[in-house]
Every structure is written in structure tokens, then in C-alpha cells.
mmCIF file of C-alpha atoms in Angstrom:
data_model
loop_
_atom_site.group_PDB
_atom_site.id
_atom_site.type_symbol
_atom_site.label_atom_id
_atom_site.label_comp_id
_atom_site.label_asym_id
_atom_site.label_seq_id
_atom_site.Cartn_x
_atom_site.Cartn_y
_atom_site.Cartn_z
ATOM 1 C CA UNK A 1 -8.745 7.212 -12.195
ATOM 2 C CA UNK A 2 -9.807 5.748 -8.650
ATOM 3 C CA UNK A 3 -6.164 6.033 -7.600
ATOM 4 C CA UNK A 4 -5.722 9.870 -8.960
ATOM 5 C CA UNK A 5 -9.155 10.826 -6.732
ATOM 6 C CA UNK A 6 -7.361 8.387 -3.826
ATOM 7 C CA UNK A 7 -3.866 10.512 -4.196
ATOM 8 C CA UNK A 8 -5.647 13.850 -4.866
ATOM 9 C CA UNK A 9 -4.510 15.127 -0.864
ATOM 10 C CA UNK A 10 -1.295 13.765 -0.865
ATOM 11 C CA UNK A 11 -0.728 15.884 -4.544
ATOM 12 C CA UNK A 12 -2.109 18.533 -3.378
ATOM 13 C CA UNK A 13 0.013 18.384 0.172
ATOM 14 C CA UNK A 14 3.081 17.972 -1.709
ATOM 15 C CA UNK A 15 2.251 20.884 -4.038
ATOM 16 C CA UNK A 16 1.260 23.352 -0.831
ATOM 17 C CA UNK A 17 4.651 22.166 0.701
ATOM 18 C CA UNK A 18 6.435 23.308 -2.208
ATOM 19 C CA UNK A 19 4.357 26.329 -2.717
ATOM 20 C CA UNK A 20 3.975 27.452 0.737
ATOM 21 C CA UNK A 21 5.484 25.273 4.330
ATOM 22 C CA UNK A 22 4.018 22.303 6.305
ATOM 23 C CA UNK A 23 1.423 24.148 7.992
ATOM 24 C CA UNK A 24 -0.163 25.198 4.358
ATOM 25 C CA UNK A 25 0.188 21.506 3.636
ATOM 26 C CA UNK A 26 -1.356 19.907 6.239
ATOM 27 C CA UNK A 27 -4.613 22.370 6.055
ATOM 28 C CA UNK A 28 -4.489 22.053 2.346
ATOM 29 C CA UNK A 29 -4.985 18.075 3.357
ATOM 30 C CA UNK A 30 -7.702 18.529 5.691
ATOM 31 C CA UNK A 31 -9.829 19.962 3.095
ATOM 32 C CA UNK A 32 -8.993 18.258 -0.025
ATOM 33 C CA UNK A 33 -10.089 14.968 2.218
ATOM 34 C CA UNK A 34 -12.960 16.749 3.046
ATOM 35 C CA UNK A 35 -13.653 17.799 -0.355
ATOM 36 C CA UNK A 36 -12.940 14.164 -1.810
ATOM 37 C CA UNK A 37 -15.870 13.090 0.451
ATOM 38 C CA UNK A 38 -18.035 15.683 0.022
ATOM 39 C CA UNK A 39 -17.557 14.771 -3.786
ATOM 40 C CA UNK A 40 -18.448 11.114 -3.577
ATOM 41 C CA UNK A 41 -21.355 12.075 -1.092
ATOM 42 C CA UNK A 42 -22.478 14.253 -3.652
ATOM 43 C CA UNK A 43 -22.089 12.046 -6.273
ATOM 44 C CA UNK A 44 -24.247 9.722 -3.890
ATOM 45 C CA UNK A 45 -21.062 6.942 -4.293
ATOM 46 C CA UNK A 46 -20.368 4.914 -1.110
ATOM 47 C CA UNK A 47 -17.339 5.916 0.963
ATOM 48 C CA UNK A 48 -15.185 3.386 2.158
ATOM 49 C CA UNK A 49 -14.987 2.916 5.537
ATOM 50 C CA UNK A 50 -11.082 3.534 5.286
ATOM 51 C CA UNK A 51 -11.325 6.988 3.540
ATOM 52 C CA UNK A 52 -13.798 7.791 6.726
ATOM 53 C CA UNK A 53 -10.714 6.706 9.004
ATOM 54 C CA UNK A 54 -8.166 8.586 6.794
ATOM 55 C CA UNK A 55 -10.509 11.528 7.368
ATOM 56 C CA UNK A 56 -10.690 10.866 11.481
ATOM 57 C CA UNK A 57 -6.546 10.439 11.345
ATOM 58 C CA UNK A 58 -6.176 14.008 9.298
ATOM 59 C CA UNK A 59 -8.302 15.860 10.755
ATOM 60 C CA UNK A 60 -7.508 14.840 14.389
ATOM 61 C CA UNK A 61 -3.207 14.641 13.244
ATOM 62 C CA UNK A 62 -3.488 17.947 11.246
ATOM 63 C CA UNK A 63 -5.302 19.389 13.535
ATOM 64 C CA UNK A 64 -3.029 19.054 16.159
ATOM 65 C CA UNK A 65 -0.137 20.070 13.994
ATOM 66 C CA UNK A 66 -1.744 23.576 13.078
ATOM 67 C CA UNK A 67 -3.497 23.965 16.338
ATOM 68 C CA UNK A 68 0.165 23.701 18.425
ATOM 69 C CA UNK A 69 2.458 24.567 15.339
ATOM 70 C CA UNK A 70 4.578 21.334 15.680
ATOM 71 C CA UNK A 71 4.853 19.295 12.530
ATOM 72 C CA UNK A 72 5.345 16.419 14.310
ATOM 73 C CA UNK A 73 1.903 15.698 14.451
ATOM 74 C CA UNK A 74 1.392 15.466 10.646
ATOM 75 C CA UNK A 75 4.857 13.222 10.299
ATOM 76 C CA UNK A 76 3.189 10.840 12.534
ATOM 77 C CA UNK A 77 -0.278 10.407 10.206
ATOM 78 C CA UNK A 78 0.796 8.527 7.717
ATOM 79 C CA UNK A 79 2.657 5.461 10.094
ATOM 80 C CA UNK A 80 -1.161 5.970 12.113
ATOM 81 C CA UNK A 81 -2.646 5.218 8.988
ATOM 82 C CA UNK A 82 -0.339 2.465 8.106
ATOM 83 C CA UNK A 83 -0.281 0.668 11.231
ATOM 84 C CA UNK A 84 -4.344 1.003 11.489
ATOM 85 C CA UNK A 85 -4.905 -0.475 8.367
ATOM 86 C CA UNK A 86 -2.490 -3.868 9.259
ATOM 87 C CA UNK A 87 -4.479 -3.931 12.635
ATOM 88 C CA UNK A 88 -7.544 -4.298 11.006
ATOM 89 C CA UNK A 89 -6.505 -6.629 8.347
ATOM 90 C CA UNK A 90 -4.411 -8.870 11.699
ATOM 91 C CA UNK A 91 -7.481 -8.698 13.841
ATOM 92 C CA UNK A 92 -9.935 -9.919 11.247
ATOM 93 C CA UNK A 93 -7.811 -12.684 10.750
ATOM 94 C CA UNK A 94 -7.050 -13.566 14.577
ATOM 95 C CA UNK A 95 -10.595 -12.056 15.945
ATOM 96 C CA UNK A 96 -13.072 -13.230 13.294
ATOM 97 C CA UNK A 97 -11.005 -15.926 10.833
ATOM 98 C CA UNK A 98 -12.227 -13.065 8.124
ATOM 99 C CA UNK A 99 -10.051 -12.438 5.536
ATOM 100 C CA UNK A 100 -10.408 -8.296 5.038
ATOM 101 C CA UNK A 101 -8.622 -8.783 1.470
ATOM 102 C CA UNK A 102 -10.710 -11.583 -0.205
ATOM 103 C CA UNK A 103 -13.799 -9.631 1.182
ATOM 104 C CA UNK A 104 -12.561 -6.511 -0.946
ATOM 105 C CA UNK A 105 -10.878 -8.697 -4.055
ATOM 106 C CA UNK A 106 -12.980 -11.589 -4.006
ATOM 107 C CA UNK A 107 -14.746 -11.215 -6.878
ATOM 108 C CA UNK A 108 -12.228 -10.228 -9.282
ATOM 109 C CA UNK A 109 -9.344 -12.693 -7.812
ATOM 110 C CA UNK A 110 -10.057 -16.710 -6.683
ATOM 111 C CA UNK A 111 -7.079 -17.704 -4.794
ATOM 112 C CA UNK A 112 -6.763 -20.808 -2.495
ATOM 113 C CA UNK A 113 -7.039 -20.433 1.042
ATOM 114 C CA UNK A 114 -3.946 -20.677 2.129
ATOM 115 C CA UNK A 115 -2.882 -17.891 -0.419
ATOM 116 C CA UNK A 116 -5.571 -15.534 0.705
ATOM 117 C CA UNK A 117 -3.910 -15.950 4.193
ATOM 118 C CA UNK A 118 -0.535 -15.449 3.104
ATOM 119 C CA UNK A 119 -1.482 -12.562 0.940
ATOM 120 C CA UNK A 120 -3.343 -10.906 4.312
ATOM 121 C CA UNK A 121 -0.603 -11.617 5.974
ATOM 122 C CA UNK A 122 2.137 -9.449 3.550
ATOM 123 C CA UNK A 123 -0.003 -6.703 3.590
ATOM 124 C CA UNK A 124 0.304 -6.674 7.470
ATOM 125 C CA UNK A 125 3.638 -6.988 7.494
ATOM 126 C CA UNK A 126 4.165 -3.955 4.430
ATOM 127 C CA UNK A 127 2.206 -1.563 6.827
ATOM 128 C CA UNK A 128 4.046 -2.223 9.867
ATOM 129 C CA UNK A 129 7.189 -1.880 7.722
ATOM 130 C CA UNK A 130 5.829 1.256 6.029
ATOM 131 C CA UNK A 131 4.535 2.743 9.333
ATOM 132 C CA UNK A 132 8.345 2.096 10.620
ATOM 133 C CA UNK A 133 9.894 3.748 7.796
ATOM 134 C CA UNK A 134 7.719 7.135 7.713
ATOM 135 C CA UNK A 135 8.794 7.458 10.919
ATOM 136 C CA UNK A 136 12.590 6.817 10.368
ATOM 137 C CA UNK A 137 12.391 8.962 7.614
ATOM 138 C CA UNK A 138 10.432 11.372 9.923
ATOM 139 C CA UNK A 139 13.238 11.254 12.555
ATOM 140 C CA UNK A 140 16.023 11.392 10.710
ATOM 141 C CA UNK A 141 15.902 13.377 7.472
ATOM 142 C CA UNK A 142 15.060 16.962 6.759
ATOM 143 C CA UNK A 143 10.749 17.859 6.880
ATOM 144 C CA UNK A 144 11.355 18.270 2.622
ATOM 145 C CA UNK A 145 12.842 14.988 2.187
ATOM 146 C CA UNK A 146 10.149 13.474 4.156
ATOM 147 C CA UNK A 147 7.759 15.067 2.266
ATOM 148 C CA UNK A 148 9.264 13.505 -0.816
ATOM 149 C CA UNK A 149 9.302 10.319 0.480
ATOM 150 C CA UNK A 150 5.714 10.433 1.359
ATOM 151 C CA UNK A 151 4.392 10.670 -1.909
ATOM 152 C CA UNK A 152 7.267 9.064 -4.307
ATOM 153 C CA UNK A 153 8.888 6.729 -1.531
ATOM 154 C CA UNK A 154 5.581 5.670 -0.303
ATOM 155 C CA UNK A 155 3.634 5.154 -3.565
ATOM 156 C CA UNK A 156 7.110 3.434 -4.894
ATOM 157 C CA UNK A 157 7.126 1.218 -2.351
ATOM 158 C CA UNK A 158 3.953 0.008 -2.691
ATOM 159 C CA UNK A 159 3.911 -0.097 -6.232
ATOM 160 C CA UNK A 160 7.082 -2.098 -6.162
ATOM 161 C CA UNK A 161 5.113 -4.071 -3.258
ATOM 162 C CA UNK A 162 2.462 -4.530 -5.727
ATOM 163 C CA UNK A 163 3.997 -5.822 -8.457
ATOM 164 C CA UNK A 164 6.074 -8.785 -6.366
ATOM 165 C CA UNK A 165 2.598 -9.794 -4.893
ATOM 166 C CA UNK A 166 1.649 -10.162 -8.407
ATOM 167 C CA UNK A 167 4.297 -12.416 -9.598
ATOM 168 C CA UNK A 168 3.963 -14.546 -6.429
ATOM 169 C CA UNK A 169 0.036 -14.886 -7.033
ATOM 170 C CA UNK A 170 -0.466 -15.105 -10.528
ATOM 171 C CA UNK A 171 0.432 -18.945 -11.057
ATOM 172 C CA UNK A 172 -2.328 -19.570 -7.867
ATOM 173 C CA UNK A 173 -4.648 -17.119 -9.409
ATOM 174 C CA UNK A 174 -7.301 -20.682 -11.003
ATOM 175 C CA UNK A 175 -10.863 -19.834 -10.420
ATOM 176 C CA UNK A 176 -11.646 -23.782 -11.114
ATOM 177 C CA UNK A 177 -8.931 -24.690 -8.180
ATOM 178 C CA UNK A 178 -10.285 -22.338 -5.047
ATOM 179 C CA UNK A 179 -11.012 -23.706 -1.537
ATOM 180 C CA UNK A 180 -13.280 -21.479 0.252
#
């Protein structure tokens, strides 16, 4: 259910796109992350700090794609988003010797050290690759096949990214074994 509510923009971009054109889209975004906020503010549930930044990135992104009808703007949110999430999980790690990941998981998962660093350390490197291939994408294929790939190339991708994480980590996953 959380990732349904987490997708519900993207859907609901896609569907404007298809419905309507990009500039449809992208305000159809603004809102629906505005109204996903308003929602868990109303449901007086925390909101993340990264749906806050997500928020910041769409507004400011969309924004600037509707206010100068260029559609570059919007094409450019998602690697923004990408690349600001493996920043903060790489400067946590170099800055602070905080691991963002085991702060968020480390309850549910016990992992060794070293595999909390390697696993920080993926997801850093998945965002800089995703970041690079919106933008290829972007670049170099129609605004409808970028669209496509940013809601079933992206959420393949990950899932895909997911899944190899999870056969790497399950024979370290040993909650009597972990080295904080």
C-alpha cells in the first residue's frame, strides 16, 4: 500500500500525459504531491524528510517547466531527485560515518558492518546510474518514450535492483552475527 500512495504522482503523471501533454502532467504532479502531503498531514502521519524534498524538486522543476513552457525542466526532476538522494546517502557516510540505510532498515534487517557499507554504497551508485539514464533517455528518445520509461523503466529497474540486493544480503542477513 505504502508504495501505491509513494507512486500515486508518477500514475497520475503518466495518466495526464496520456490523457492530455506534458504540461497537464507536470501540474497534475505538483498537486497530487501536494495532495499526498496534505493527506498524511491530515492523517497527522509523519512525512519523510525525502517526500518534503520530492515536493521542493517538483514544485521548483515543474514549475519552471509550466512557467517557461519547456519540458526540459520536468525531464531533468527525476535525475535531481536521483542524484540528491545518493548525495545524501555518500555524505552521511564520508561527512558523519552514518549509515542513512541502517538508520531507516535497522530494525527490521541486522547486517554486519561491512555489509551495511556495501549496501549504502550500491544504492549510491544505482542513483547516479539512474540519474544518468533519465537523462539519456531524456536526450535521446521521444518526450512519450521517456515518459514510459519513467514509470515502467524506472520502477523496473529498481525492482530488478531490489531483488539482486536481496540475493546478495540474505545469507548475511543473522541477527545473532551483527557488528555495530
Amino acid at each position: 500500500m505504502k508504495l501505491m500512495f509513494d507512486l500515486f504522482p508518477v500514475v497520475l503523471f503518466f495518466a495526464a500525459f496520456k490523457v492530455f501533454d506534458i504540461y497537464t502532467a507536470t501540474a497534475t504532479a505538483i498537486a497530487a504531491t501536494f495532495l499526498q502531503i496534505g493527506w498524511l498531514k491530515w492523517k497527522r502521519r509523519k512525512v519523510e524528510t525525502m517526500m518534503w524534498a520530492s515536493l521542493a524538486i517538483i514544485v521548483v522543476f515543474g514549475g519552471a517547466t509550466l512557467a517557461l513552457r519547456d519540458e526540459t525542466f520536468i525531464k531533468w526532476k527525476p535525475t535531481v531527485l536521483y542524484w540528491l538522494f545518493g548525495a545524501v546517502i555518500a555524505g552521511a557516510e564520508l561527512a558523519f560515518r552514518k549509515n542513512v540505510l541502517r538508520g531507516l532498515l535497522g530494525e527490521q534487517v541486522r547486517l554486519p558492518d561491512v555489509a551495511w557499507t556495501r549496501l549504502a554504497w550500491s544504492w549510491v551508485g544505482f542513483f547516479a546510474f539512474m540519474g544518468a539514464a533519465n537523462l539519456y533517455v531524456a536526450y535521446n528518445f521521444s518526450t512519450d518514450a521517456w515518459v514510459n520509461f519513467k514509470l515502467f523503466g524506472g520502477m523496473g529497474l529498481m525492482l530488478v535492483f531490489v531483488v539482486v540486493q536481496a540475493v546478495f544480503l540474505a545469507p548475511l542477513i543473522d541477527g545473532k552475527k551483527e557488528s555495530r
